[in-house]
Coordinates of C-alpha atoms in Angstrom, one line a residue:
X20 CA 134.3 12.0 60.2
X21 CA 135.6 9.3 62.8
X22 CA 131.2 8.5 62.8
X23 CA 131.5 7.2 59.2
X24 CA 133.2 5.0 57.2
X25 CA 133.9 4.9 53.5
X26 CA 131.1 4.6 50.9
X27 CA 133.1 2.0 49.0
X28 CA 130.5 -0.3 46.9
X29 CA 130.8 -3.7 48.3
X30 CA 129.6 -6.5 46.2
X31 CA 126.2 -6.8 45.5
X32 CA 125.4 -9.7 47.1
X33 CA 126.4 -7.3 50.3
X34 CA 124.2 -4.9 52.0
X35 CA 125.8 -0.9 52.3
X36 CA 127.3 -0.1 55.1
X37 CA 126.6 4.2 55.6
X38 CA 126.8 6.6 57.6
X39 CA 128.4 4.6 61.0
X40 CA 129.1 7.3 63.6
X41 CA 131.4 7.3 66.9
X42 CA 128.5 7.0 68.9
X43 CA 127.9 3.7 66.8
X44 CA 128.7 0.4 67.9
X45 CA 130.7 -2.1 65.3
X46 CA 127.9 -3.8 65.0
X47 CA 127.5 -3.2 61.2
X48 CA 126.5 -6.8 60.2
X49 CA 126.4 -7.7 56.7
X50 CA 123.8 -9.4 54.7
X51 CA 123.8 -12.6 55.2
X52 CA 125.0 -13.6 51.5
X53 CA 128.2 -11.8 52.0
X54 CA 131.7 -12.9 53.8
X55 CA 130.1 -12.6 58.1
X56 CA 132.2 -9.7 59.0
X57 CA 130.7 -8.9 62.2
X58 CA 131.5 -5.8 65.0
X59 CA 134.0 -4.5 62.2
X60 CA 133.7 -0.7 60.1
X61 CA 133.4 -1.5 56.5
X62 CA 136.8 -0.9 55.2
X63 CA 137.5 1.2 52.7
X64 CA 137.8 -0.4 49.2
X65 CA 138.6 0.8 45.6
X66 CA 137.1 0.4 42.6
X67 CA 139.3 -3.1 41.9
X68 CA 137.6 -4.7 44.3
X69 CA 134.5 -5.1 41.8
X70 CA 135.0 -8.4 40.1
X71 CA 133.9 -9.7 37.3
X72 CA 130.9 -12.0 37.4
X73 CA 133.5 -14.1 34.5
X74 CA 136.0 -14.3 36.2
X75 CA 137.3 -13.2 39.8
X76 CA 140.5 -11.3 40.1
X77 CA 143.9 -12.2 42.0
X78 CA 144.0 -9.0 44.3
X79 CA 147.1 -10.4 45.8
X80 CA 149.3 -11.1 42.5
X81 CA 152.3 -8.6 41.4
X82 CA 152.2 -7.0 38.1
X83 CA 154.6 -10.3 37.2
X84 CA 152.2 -12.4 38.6
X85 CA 149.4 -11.2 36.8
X86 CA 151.3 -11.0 33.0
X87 CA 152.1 -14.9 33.5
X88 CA 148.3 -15.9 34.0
X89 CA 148.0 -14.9 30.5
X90 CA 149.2 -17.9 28.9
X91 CA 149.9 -18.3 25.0
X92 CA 150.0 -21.8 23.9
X93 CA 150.7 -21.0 20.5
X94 CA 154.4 -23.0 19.3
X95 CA 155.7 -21.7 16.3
X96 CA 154.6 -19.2 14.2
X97 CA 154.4 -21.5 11.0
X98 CA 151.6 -23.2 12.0
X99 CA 148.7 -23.5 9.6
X100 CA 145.7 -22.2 10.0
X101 CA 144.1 -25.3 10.5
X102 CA 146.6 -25.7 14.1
X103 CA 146.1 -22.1 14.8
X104 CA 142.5 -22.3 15.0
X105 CA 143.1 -25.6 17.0
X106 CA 145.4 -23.8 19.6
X107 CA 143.1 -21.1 20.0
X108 CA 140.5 -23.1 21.4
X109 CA 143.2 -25.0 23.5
X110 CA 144.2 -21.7 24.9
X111 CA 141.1 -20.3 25.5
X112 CA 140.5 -23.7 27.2
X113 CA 143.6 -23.2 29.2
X114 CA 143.3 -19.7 30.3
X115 CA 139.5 -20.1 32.1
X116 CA 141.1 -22.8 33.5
X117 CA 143.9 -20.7 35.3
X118 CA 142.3 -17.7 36.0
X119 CA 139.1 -20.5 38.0
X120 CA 142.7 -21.6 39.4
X121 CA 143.9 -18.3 40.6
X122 CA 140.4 -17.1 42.0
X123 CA 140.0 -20.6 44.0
X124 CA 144.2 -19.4 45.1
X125 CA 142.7 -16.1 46.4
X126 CA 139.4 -17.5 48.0
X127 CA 141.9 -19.6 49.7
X128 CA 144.2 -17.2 50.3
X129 CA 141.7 -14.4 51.9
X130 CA 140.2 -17.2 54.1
X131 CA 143.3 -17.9 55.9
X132 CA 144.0 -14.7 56.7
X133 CA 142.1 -14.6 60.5
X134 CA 140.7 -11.1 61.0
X135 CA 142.2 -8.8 64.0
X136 CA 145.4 -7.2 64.2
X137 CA 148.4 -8.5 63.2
X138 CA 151.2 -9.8 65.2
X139 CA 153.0 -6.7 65.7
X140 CA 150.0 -4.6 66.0
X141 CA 150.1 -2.5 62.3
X142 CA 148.0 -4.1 60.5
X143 CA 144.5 -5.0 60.7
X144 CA 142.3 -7.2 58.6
X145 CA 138.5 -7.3 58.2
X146 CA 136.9 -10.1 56.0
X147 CA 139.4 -10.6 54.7
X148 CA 141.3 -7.8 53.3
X149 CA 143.5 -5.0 55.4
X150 CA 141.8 -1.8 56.1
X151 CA 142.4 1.8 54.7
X152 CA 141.2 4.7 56.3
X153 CA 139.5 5.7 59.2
X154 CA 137.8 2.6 60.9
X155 CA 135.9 1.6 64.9
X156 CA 137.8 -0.8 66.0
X157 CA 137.6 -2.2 69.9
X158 CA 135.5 0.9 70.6
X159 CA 137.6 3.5 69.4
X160 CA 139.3 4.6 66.0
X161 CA 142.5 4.0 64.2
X162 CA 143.5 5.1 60.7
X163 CA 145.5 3.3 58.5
X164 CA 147.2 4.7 55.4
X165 CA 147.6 3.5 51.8
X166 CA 149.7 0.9 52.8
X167 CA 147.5 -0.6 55.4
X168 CA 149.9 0.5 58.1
X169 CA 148.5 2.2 61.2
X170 CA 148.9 5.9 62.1
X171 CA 150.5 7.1 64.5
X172 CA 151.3 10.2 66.5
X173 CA 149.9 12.6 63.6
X174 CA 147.2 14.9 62.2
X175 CA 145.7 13.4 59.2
X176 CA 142.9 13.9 56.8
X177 CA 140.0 10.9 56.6
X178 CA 138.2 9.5 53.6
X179 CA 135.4 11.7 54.6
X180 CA 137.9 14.8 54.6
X181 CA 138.0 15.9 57.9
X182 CA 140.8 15.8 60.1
X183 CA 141.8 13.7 63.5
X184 CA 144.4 13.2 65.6
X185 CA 145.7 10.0 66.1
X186 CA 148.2 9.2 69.5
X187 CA 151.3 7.4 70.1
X188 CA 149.5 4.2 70.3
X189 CA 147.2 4.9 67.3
X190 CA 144.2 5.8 69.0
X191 CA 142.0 9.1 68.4
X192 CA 142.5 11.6 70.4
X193 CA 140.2 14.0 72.2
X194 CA 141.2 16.4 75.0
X195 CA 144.2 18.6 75.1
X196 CA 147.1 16.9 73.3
X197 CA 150.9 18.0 73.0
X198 CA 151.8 17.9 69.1
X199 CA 154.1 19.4 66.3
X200 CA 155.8 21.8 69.8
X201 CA 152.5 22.8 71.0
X202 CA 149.1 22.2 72.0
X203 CA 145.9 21.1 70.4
X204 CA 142.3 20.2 71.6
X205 CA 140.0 18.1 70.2
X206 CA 135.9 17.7 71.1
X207 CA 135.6 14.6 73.1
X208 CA 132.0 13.7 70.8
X209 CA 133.4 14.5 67.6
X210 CA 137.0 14.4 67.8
X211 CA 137.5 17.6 66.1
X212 CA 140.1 19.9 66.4
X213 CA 139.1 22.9 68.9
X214 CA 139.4 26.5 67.3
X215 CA 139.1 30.0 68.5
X216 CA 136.9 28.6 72.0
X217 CA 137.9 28.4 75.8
X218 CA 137.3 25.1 77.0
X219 CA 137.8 22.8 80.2
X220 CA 141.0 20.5 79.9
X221 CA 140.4 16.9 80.8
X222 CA 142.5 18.3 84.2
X223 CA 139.9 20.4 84.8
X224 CA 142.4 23.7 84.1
X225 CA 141.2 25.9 81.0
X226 CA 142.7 27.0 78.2
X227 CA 142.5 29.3 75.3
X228 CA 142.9 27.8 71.6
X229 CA 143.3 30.0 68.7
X230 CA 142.1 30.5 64.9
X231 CA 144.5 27.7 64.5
X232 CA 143.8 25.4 66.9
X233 CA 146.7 26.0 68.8
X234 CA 147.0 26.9 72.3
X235 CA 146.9 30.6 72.9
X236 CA 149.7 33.0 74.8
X237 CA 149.7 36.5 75.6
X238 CA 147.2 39.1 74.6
X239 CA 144.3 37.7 72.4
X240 CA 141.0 38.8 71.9
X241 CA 138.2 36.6 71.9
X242 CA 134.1 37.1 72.7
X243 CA 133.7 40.8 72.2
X244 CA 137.5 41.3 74.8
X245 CA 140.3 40.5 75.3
X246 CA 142.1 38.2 77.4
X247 CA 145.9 37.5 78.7
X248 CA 147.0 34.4 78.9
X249 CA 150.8 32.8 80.6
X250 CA 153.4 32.3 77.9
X251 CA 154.5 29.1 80.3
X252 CA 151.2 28.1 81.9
X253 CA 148.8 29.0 79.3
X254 CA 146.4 29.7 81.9
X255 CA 144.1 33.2 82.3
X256 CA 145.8 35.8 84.0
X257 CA 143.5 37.6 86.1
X258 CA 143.7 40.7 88.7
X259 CA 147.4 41.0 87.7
X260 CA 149.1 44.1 85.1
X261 CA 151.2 42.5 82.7
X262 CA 153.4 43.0 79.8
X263 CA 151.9 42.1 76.5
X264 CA 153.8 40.1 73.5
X265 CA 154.3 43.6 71.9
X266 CA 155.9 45.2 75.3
X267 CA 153.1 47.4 76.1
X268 CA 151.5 46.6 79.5
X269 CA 147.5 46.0 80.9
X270 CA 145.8 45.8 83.3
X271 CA 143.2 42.3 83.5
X272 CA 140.6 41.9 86.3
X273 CA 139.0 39.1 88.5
X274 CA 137.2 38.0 85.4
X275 CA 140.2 38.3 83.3
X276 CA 138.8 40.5 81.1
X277 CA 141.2 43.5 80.1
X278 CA 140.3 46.9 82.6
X279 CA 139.4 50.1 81.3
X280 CA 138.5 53.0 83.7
X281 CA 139.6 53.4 87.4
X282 CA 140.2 50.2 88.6
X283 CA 141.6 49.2 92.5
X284 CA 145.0 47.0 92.4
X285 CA 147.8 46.5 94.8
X286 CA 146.8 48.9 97.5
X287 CA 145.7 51.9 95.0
X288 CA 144.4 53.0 92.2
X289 CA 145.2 53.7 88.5
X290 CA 143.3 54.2 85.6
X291 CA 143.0 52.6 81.7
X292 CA 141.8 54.7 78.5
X293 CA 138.7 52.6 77.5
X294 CA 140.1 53.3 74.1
X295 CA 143.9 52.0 74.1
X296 CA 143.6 50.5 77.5
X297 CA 146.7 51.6 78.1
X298 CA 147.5 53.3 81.6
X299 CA 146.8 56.7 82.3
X300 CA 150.1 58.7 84.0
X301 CA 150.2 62.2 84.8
X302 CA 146.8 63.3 83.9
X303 CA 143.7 64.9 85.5
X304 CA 141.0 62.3 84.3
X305 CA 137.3 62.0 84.4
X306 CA 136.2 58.1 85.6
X307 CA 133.8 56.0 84.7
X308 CA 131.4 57.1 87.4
X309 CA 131.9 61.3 86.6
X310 CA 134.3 62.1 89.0
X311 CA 137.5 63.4 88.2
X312 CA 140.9 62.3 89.8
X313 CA 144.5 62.9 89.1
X314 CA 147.0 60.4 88.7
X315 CA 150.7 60.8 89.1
X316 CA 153.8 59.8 86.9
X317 CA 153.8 56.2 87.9
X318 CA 149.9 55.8 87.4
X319 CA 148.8 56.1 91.1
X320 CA 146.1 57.9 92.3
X321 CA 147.3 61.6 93.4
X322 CA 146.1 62.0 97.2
X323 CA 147.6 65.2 98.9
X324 CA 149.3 68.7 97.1
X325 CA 150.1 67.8 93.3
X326 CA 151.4 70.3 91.0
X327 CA 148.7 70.5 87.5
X328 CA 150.0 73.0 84.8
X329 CA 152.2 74.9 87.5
X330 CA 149.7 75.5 90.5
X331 CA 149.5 73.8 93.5
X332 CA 146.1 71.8 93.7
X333 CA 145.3 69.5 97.2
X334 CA 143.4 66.0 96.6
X335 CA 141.5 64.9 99.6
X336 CA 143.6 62.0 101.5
X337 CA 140.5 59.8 101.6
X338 CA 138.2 60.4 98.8
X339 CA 141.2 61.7 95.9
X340 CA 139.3 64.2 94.4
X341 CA 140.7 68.1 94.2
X342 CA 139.4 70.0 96.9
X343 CA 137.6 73.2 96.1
X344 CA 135.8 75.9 98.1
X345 CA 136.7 73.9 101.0
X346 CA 139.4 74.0 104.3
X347 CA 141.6 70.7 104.2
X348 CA 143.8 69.5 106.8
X349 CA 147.1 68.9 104.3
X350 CA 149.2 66.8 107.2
X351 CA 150.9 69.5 108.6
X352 CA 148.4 72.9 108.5
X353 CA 144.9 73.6 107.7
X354 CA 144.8 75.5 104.0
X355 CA 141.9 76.6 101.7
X356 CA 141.4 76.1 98.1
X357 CA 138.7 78.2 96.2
X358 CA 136.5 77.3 93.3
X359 CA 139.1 76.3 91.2
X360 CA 140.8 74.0 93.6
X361 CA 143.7 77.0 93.9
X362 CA 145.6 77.7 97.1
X363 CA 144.8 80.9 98.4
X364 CA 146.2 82.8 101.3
X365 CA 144.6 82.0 104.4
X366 CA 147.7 82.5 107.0
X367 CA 145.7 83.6 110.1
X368 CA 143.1 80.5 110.1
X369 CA 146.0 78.2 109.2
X370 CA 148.1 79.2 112.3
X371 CA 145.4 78.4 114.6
X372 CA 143.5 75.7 112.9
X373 CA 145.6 72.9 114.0
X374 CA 145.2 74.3 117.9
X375 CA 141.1 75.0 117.3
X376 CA 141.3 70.8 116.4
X377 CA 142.8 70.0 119.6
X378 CA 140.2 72.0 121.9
X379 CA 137.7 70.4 120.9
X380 CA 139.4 67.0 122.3
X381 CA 141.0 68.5 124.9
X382 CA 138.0 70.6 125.9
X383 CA 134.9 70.3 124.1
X384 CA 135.1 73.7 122.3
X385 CA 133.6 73.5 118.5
X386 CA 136.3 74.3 116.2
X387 CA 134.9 77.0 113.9
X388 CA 133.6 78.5 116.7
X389 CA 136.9 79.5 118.0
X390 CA 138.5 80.5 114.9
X391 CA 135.3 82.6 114.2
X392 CA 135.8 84.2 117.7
X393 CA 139.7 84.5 116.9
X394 CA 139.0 86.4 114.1
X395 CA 136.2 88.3 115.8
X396 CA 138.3 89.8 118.3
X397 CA 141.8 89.8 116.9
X398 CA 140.7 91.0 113.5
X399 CA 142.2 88.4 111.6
X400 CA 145.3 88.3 114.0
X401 CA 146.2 92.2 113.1
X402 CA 144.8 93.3 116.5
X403 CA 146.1 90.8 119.0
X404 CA 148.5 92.2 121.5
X405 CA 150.2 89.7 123.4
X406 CA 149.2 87.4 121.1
X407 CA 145.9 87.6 123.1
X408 CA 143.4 86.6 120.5
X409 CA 140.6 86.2 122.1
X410 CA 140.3 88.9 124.3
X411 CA 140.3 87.2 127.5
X412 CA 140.7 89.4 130.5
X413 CA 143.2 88.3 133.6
X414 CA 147.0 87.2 133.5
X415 CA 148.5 84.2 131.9
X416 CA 151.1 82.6 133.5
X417 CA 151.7 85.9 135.8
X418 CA 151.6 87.6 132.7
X419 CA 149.2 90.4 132.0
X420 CA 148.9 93.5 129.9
X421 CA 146.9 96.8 130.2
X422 CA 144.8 98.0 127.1
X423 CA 141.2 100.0 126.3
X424 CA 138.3 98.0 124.9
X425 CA 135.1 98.9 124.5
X426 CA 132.2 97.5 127.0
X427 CA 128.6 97.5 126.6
X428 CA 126.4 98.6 129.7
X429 CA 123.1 99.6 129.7
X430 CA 122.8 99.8 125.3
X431 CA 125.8 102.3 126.1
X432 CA 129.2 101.5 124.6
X433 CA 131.6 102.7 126.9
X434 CA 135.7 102.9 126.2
X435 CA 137.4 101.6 129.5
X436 CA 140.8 100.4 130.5
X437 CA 141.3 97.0 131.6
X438 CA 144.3 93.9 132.0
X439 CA 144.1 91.3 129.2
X440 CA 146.4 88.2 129.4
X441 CA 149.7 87.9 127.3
X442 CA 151.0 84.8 125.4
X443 CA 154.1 83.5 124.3
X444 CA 152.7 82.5 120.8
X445 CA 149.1 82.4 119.1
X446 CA 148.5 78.4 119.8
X447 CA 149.1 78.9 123.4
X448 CA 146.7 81.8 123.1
X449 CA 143.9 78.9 121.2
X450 CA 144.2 76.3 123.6
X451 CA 144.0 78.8 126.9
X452 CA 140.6 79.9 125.7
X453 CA 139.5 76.3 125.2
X454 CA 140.7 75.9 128.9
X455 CA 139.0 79.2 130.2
X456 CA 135.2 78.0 128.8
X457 CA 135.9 74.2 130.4
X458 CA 137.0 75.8 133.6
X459 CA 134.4 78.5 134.2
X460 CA 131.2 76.5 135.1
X461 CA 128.7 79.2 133.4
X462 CA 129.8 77.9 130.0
X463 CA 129.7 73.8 130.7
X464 CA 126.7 74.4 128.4
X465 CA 128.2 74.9 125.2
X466 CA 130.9 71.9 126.0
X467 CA 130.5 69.0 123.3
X468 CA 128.1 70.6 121.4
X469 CA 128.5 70.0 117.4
X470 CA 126.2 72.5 116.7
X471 CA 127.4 75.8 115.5
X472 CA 124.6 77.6 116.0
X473 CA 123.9 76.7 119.1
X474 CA 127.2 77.3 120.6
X475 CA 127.7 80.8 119.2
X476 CA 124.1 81.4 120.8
X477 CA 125.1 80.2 124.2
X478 CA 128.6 81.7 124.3
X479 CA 126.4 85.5 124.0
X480 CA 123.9 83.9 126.5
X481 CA 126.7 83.2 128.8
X482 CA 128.2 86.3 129.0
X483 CA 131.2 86.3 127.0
X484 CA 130.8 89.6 125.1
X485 CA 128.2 92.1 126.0
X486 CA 127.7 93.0 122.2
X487 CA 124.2 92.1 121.4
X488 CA 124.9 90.7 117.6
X489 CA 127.7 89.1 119.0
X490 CA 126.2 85.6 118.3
X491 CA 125.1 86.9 114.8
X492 CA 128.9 87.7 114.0
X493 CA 130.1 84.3 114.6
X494 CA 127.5 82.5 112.6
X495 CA 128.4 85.0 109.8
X496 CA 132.3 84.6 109.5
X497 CA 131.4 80.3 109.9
X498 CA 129.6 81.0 106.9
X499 CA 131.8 83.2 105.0
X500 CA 135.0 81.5 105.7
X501 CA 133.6 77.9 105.3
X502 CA 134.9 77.2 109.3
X503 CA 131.8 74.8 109.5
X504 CA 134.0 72.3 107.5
X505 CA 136.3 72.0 110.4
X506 CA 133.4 70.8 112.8
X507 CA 132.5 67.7 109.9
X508 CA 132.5 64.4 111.1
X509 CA 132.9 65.6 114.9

C-alpha cells in the first residue's frame, strides 16, 4: 500500500526503514552511519545492491563495462611457469587495484548526483540512486517503474501488491477519477479503488460503483434493493418510472429504492408485484394495506364503471375501491351494486335520486326520506298517476286530477274521492314536494335535519299521512333499500 515502502535490505550499517504509511511524514531518517537521506521513502532496491565487504560493485557499468574490469596480464602463452606464477601475482595485484578504482568511480559518481527530481520531472533520486516503486514524495505519492521513469495516467500494481491510480501529473489519486472510458473512485485515506459502495463525490453528487469498481448505470442491486441509476448522469433516479437496460420498466421512489405495492405517481396510482416489480395492468389486486383495487390497461387506478370478467362493477370516485351493498352516484344517475359489487336493477330510485339530491339544497328535505316516501306512496313508481308520486293533494300548475285514496279518521279507514296534482315528468313531481314541506310552515321542523329518524317522525307528527305506522314505514324501506347512504356526508 501507498503507507509502505519496500522491505528492501539496506546495508547494514543502515537502520530498516518499515512499514511508512500515507498518514506518515518522510521523515524516515537513517542511522546516522548510513548516506543522510532525510524526508525521503526508502526506495526500493534489489538484491545487487548488497556489496561485498571485498570489494564494492560498479552499479552503473554496462555488461561491457564490467567484462573489461577483469583484466588478464598474462602475454603469451609460452611463458614458463616461473613468469606465470610471477604474472599472477601481478594481476591479482592489478585487479584489487581497479575494482578500489571503479568503487572510488561510483562513490564519486553517486555523490554527484543531487537528490530531487530531475530536470524534466521523470526521474527522481534518493541518496543516491533513482527510485522504483511506490514512494512519499513532497507529501504525496508517485510510482516509478523498472526503469525509474514516473507513472503516469494509469492503474498499476505496487511492491506491496495492491493497486493505485496515478494522474496525469503522476500523482495518486483519490476521489472520482475518469479512466480507461469510465469512472473509478478511490478512498481518500487509503487510496484504494472503491467497489460495490455508494459514496459522496469530491462535488458533493453521489454515485454508485460496482463489483468492478466502475461507475454504475441502470438497474443494479446493491444493500438488500435495488437501485436505478442515469446512463448519462450516473446519478439515483428517484420518484420517476423508468426503462431498465433490459427494456422492462419500474417504478423507484423518493428514496430511490425500487416500489412494490400501490404506490402514488404523476397524479394517480398504479401498483408493482412485490415479486417481479413489474407493473400491474388490468387486474383486480389486493394492496399492501388489504384493500383491494382494480387497475386498468395502462396501470392506472380504475375509479368509476369498469368491466371485470364481463360484468359491470362501479369503483368509488374518491376512495377506488368496488362498491358493494351500497347506492353510488356514477356521474350521471344514482345505481346500486349488491354484495358482489354487481349492478342490479334499481330503475325507480335511480330516476328520482338525482332530484331527492337537489331538495335537500334547494329545500332542506333529507334525501332518503323522500325516496322512501316516493316509494311509499307510488309503490315503487307503478302507482303514480300523473306522475304524482307523492300523493300530494291540490293542482300543479293549474293541473289537477281526480282519484280515490284511502283516509284515516277516527282508527276508521275510509275510501274517499279527492284532486291530486299532475306532473309533466317524475323529477318535477320530486322537487314540488321538497317545495310543498318548505312552503307550508307546519313542517319548518323537519327542514335541515340530517337525521332520518327524526324526520320520518315529524313528517307523521305534522300531519302528512294519517296512517299511524306511517313513520315506521319510512324508517323501514331506509333500511331495506340502503337510502340512508344518500343522506352521508350531509
Amino acid at each position: 500500500m501507498p503507507a509502505q515502502t519496500d522491505s528492501n535490505k539496506q546495508d547494514n550499517s543502515a537502520a530498516e526503514n518499515k512499514d511508512a504509511t500515507p498518514a506518515q511524514s518522510d521523515s524516515n531518517k537513517q542511522d546516522n552511519s548510513a548516506t543522510d537521506s532525510k524526508n525521503a521513502t526508502v526506495p526500493a532496491q534489489t538484491d545487487s545492491n548488497k556489496q561485498d565487504n571485498s570489494a564494492a560493485e560498479n552499479k552503473d557499468a554496462t555488461p561491457a563495462q564490467a567484462d573489461s574490469n577483469k583484466q588478464d596480464n598474462s602475454a603469451t602463452d609460452n611463458k614458463n611457469a616461473a613468469d606465470q606464477a610471477n604474472s599472477t601475482s601481478v594481476n591479482s595485484d592489478t585487479t584489487s587495484n581497479t575494482n578500489a578504482n571503479n568503487q572510488k568511480v561510483a562513490l564519486l559518481a553517486a555523490d554527484n548526483q543531487p537528490d530531487g527530481w530531475n530536470t524534466d520531472h521523470t526521474q527522481y533520486t534518493q541518496g543516491g540512486q533513482l527510485l522504483t516503486g511506490v514512494h512519499n514524495i513532497d507529501g504525496t505519492y508517485y510510482d516509478f517503474d523498472e526503469n525509474h521513469n514516473i507513472i503516469k495516467n494509469n492503474y498499476v500494481q505496487s511492491q506491496w501488491g495492491t493497486w493505485y491510480m496515478f494522474g496525469n501529473d503522476g500523482r495518486i489519486v483519490s476521489g472520482v477519477t475518469q479512466w480507461a472510458g469510465t469512472y473509478y473512485d478511490f478512498d481518500p485515506y487509503t487510496y484504494l479503488r472503491v467497489d460495490n459502495n455508494y459514496v459522496q463525490s469530491q462535488w458533493g453528487t453521489w454515485y454508485m460503483f460496482g463489483n468492478d469498481g466502475r461507475v454504475v448505470s441502470g438497474v443494479t442491486q446493491w444493500a438488500g434493493t435495488y437501485y436505478y441509476f442515469d446512463p448519462y448522469t450516473y446519478l439515483r433516479v428517484d420518484n420517476n418510472y423508468v426503462q431498465s437496460q433490459w427494456g422492462t420498466w419500474y417504478m423507484f421512489g423518493n428514496d430511490g429504492r425500487i416500489v412494490s405495492g400501490v404506490t402514488q405517481w404523476a397524479g394517480s396510482y398504479y401498483d408493482f408485484d412485490p415479486t417481479t416489480y413489474l407493473r400491474v395492468d388490468n387486474a383486480y389486486v389486493q394492496s399492501q394495506w388489504g384493500a383491494w383495487y382494480m387497475f386498468g390497461n395502462d396501470g392506472r387506478i380504475v375509479s368509476g364503471f369498469h368491466e371485470l370478467n364481463g360484468q359491470q362493477y362501479f369503483f368509488d370516485l374518491n376512495t377506488y375501491q368496488m362498491v358493494k351493498e351500497h347506492w353510488a352516484n356514477t356521474g350521471s344517475e344514482w345505481r346500486y351494486f349488491d354484495g358482489n359489487g354487481q349492478l342490479t336493477s334499481t330503475d325507480f330510485v335511480t330516476s328520482i335520486a338525482n332530484g331527492a339530491m337537489q331538495t335537500w339544497y334547494k329545500y332542506g328535505v333529507l334525501p332518503s326520506v323522500s325516496i322512501a316516501q316516493a316509494i311509499c306512496e307510488s309503490n315503487w313508481g307503478t302507482a303514480a298517476p300523473g306522475n304524482n308520486l307523492f300523493g300530494i293533494k291540490g293542482s300543479y300548475n293549474g293541473q289537477s286530477q281526480l282519484l280515490w285514496t284511502w283516509e284515516v279518521y277516527n282508527g276508521q279507514s275510509v275510501h274517499i274521492q279527492d284532486w291530486f296534482r299532475v306532473y309533466p315528468t317524475a323529477n318535477e313531481s320530486v322537487n314540488d314536494h321538497g317545495s310543498f314541506l318548505y312552503e307550508n310552515s307546519r313542517y319548518n321542523n323537519l327542514l335541515w335535519d340530517n337525521n332520518y329518524y327524526s324526520v320520518c317522525n315529524k313528517l307523521h307528527q305534522d300531519g302528512y299521512a294519517t296512517a299511524p305506522t306511517y313513520a315506521n314505514t319510512l324508517i323501514n324501506i331506509i333500511h331495506a333499500s340502503g337510502l340512508d347512504q344518500f343522506d352521508e356526508g350531509l
